[in-house]
PDB file of C-alpha atoms in Angstrom:
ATOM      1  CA  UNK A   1       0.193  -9.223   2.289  1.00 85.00           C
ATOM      2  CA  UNK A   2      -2.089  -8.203  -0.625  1.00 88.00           C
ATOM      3  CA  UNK A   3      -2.397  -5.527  -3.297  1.00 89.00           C
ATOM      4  CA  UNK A   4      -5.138  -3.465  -2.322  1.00 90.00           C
ATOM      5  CA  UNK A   5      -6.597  -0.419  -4.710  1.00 91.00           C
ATOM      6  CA  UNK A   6      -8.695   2.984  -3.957  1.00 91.00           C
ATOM      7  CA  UNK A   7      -9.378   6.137  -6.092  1.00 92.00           C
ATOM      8  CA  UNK A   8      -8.563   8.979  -5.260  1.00 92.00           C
ATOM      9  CA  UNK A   9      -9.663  11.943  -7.065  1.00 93.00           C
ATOM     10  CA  UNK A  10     -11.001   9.565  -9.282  1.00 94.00           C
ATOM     11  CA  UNK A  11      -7.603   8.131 -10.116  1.00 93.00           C
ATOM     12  CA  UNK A  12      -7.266   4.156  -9.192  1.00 93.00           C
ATOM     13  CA  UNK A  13      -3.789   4.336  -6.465  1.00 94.00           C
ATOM     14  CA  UNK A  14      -2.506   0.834  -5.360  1.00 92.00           C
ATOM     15  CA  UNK A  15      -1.311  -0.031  -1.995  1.00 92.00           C
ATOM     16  CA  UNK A  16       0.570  -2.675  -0.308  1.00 91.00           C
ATOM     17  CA  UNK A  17      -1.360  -4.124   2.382  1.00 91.00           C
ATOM     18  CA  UNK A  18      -1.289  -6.230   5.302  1.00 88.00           C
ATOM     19  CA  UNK A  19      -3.939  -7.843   7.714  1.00 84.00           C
ATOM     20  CA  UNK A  20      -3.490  -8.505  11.223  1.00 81.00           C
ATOM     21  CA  UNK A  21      -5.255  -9.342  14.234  1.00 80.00           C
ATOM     22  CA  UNK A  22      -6.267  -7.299  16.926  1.00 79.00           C
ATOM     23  CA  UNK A  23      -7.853  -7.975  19.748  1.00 76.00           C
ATOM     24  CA  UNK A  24      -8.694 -11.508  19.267  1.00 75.00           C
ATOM     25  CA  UNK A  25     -10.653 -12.592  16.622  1.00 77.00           C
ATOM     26  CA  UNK A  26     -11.258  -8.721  15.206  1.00 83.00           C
ATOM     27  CA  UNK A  27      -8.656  -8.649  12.316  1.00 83.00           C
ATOM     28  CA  UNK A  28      -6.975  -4.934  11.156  1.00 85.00           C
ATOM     29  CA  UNK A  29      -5.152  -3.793   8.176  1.00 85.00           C
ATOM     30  CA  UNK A  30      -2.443  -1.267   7.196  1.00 87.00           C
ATOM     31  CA  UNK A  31      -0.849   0.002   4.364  1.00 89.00           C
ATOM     32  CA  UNK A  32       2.467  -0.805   3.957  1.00 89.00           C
ATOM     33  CA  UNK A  33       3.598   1.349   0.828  1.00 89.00           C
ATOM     34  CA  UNK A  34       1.949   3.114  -1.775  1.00 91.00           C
ATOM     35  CA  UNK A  35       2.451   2.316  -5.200  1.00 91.00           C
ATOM     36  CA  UNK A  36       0.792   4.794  -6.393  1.00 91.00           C
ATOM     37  CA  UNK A  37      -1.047   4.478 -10.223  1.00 91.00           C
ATOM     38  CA  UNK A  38       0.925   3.091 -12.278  1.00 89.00           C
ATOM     39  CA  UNK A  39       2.671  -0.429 -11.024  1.00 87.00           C
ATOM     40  CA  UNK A  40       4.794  -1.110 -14.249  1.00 87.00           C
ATOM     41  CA  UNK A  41       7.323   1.280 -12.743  1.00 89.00           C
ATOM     42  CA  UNK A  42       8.157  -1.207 -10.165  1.00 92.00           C
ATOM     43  CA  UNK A  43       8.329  -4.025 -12.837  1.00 92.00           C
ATOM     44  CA  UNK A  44      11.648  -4.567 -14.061  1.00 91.00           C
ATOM     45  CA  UNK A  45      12.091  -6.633 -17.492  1.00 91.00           C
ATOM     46  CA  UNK A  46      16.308  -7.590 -17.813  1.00 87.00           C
ATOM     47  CA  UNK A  47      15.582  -8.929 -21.078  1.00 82.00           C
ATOM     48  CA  UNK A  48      14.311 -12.387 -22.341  1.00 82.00           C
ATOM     49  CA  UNK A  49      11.232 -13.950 -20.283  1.00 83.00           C
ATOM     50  CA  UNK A  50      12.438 -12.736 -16.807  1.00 87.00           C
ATOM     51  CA  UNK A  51      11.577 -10.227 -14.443  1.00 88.00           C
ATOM     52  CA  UNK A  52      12.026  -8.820 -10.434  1.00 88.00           C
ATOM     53  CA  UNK A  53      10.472  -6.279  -8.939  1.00 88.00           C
ATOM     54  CA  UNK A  54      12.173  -3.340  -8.170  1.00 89.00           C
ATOM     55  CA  UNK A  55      14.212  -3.543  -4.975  1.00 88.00           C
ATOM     56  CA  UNK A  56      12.551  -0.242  -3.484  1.00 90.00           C
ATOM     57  CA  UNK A  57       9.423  -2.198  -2.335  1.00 88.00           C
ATOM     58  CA  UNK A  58      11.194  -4.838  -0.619  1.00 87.00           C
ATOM     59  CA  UNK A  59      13.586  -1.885   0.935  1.00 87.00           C
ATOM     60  CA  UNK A  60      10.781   0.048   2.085  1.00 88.00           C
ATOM     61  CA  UNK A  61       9.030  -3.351   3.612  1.00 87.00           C
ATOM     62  CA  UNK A  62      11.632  -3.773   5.691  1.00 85.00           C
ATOM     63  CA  UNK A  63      11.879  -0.156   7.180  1.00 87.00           C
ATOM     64  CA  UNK A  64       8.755  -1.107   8.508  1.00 86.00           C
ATOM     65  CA  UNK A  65       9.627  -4.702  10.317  1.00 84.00           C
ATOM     66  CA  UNK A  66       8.267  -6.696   7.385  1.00 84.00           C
ATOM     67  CA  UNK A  67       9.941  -9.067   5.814  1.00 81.00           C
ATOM     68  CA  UNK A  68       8.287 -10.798   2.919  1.00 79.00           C
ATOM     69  CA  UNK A  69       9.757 -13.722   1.010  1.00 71.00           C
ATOM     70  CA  UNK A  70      10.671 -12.916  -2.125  1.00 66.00           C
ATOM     71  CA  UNK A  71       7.427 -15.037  -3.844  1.00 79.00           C
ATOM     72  CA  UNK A  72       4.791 -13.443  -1.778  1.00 84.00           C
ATOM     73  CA  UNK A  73       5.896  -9.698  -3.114  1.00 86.00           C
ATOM     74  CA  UNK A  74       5.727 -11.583  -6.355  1.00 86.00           C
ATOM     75  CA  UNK A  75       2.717 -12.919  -5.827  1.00 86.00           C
ATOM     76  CA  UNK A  76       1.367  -9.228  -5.193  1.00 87.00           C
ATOM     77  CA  UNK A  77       2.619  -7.843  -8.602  1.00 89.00           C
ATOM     78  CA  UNK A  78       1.821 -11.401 -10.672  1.00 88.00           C
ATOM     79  CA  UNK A  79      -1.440 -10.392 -12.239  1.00 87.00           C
ATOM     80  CA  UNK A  80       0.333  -7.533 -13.438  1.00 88.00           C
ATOM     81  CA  UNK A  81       3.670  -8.986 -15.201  1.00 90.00           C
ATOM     82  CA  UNK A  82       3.449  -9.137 -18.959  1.00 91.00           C
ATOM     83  CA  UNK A  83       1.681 -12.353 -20.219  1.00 91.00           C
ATOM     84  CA  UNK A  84       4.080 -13.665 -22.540  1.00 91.00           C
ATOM     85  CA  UNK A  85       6.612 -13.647 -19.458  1.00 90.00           C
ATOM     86  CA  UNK A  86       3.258 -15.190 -17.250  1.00 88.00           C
ATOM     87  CA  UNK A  87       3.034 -17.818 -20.027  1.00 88.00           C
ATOM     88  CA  UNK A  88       6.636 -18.966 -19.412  1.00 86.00           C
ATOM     89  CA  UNK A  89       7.188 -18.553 -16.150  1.00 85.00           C
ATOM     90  CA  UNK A  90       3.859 -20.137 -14.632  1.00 84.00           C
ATOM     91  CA  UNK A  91       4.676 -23.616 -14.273  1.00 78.00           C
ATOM     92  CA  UNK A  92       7.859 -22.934 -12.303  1.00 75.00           C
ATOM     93  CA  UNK A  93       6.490 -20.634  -9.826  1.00 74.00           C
ATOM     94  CA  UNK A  94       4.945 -22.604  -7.148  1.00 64.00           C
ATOM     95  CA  UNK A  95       7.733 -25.545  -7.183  1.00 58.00           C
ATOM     96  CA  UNK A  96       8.944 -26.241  -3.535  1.00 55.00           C
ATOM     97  CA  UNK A  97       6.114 -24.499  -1.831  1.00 52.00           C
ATOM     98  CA  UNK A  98       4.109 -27.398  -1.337  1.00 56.00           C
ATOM     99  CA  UNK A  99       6.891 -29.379   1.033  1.00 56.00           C
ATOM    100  CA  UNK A 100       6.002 -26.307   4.250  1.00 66.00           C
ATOM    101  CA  UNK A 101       4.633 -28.216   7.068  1.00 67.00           C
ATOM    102  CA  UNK A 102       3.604 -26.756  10.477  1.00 72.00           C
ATOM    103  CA  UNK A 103       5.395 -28.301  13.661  1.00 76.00           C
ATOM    104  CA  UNK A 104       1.916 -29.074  14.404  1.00 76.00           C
ATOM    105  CA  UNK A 105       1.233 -31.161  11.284  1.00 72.00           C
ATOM    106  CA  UNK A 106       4.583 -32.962  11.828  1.00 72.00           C
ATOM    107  CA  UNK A 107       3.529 -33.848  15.358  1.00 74.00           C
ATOM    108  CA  UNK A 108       0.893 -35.478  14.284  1.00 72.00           C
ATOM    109  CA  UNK A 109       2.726 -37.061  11.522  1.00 70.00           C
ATOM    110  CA  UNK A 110       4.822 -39.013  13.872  1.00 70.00           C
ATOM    111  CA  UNK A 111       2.114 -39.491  16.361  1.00 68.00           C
ATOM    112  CA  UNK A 112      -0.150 -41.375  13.895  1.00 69.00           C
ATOM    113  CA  UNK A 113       1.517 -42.765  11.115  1.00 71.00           C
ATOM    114  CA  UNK A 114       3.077 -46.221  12.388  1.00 74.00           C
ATOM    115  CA  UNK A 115       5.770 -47.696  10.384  1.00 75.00           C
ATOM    116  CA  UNK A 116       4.051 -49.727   8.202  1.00 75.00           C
ATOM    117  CA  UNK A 117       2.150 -47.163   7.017  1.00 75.00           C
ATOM    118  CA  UNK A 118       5.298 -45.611   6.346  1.00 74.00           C
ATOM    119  CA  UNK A 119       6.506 -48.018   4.457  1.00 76.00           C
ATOM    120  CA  UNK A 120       3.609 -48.718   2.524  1.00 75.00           C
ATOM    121  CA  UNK A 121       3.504 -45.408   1.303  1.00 73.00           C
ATOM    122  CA  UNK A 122       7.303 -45.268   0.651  1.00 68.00           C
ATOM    123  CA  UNK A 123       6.169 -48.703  -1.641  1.00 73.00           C
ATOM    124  CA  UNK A 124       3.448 -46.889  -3.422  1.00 73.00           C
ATOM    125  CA  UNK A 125       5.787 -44.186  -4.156  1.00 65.00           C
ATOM    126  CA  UNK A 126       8.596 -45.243  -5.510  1.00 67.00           C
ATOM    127  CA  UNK A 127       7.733 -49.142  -6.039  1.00 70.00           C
ATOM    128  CA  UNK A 128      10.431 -50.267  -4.822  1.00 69.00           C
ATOM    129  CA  UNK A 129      10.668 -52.818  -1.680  1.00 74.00           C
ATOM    130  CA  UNK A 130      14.489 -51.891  -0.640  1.00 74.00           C
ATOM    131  CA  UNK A 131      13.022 -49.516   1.972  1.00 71.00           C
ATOM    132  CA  UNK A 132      16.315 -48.157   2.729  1.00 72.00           C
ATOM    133  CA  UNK A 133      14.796 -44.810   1.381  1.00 66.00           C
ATOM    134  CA  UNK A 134      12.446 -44.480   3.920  1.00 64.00           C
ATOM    135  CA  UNK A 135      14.223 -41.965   5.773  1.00 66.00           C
ATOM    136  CA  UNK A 136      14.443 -39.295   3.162  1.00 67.00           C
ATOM    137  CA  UNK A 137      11.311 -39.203   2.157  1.00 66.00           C
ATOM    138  CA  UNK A 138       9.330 -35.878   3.260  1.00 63.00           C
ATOM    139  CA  UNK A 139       7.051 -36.161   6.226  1.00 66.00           C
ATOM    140  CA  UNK A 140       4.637 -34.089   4.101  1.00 64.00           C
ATOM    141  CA  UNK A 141       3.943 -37.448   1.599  1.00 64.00           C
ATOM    142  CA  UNK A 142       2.501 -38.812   5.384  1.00 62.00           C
ATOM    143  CA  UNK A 143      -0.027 -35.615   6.098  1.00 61.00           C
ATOM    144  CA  UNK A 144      -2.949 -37.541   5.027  1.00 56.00           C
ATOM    145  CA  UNK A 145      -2.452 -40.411   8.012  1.00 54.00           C
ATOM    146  CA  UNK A 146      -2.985 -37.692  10.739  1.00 49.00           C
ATOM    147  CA  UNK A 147      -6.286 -36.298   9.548  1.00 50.00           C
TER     148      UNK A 147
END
């Protein structure tokens, strides 16, 4: 999902977009709603450094079968969000995203990473050598063994 932009009667209109593929490797897009020209109108401020965007997109998003995480519409409308509130709220928006792996990754993961190299990294991590932690730590800490 992206934010795409076109003029139209030589006013700049903002849509909502999606890619998919079709037929193969040929990939499509669609509109998925219009926003129209001006975007601050789906920007809500409640006060202090906060902000959510206005629950008619994510409404009309799912009329049409999509359902978007709450981030990515965010992610669609950041460059757009007042800087001062940017300025805050930057270095807690990506927190947590990182940890995602594919089942494909964590197949690997336990194909390749034996358990010393488990526990080696668990070592390096935390410095400890009571490796009774070993099972909590997130396969994604072992993605580097299977590439």
């Amino acid at each position: 999902m992206y934010l795409a932009q076109r003029t139209i009667k030589g006013k700049r209109h903002y849509f909502i977009r999606e890619s998919y593929k079709k037929d193969g490797d040929l990939f499509r897009s669609r509109e998925l709603f219009g926003l129209g020209t001006n975007l601050a109108k789906y920007v809500i401020y409640p006060g202090g450094r906060a902000f959510y965007i206005d629950e008619v997109v994510e409404d009309s998003l799912s009329s049409l079968g999509v359902t978007p995480g709450v981030d990515e519409i965010e992610d669609v409308f950041w460059p757009f969000i007042k800087p001062e509130v940017r300025r805050v709220i930057e270095p807690y928006r990506h927190r947590g995203k990182g940890g995602k792996i594919t089942p494909e990754e964590q197949e690997q993961i336990c194909i390749w990473a034996s358990e010393f190299d488990k526990r080696r990294i668990h070592y390096l991590r935390s410095g400890r050598m009571d490796q009774g932690g070993l099972g909590r730590m997130h396969l994604k800490l072992y993605v580097w063994l299977s590439a």
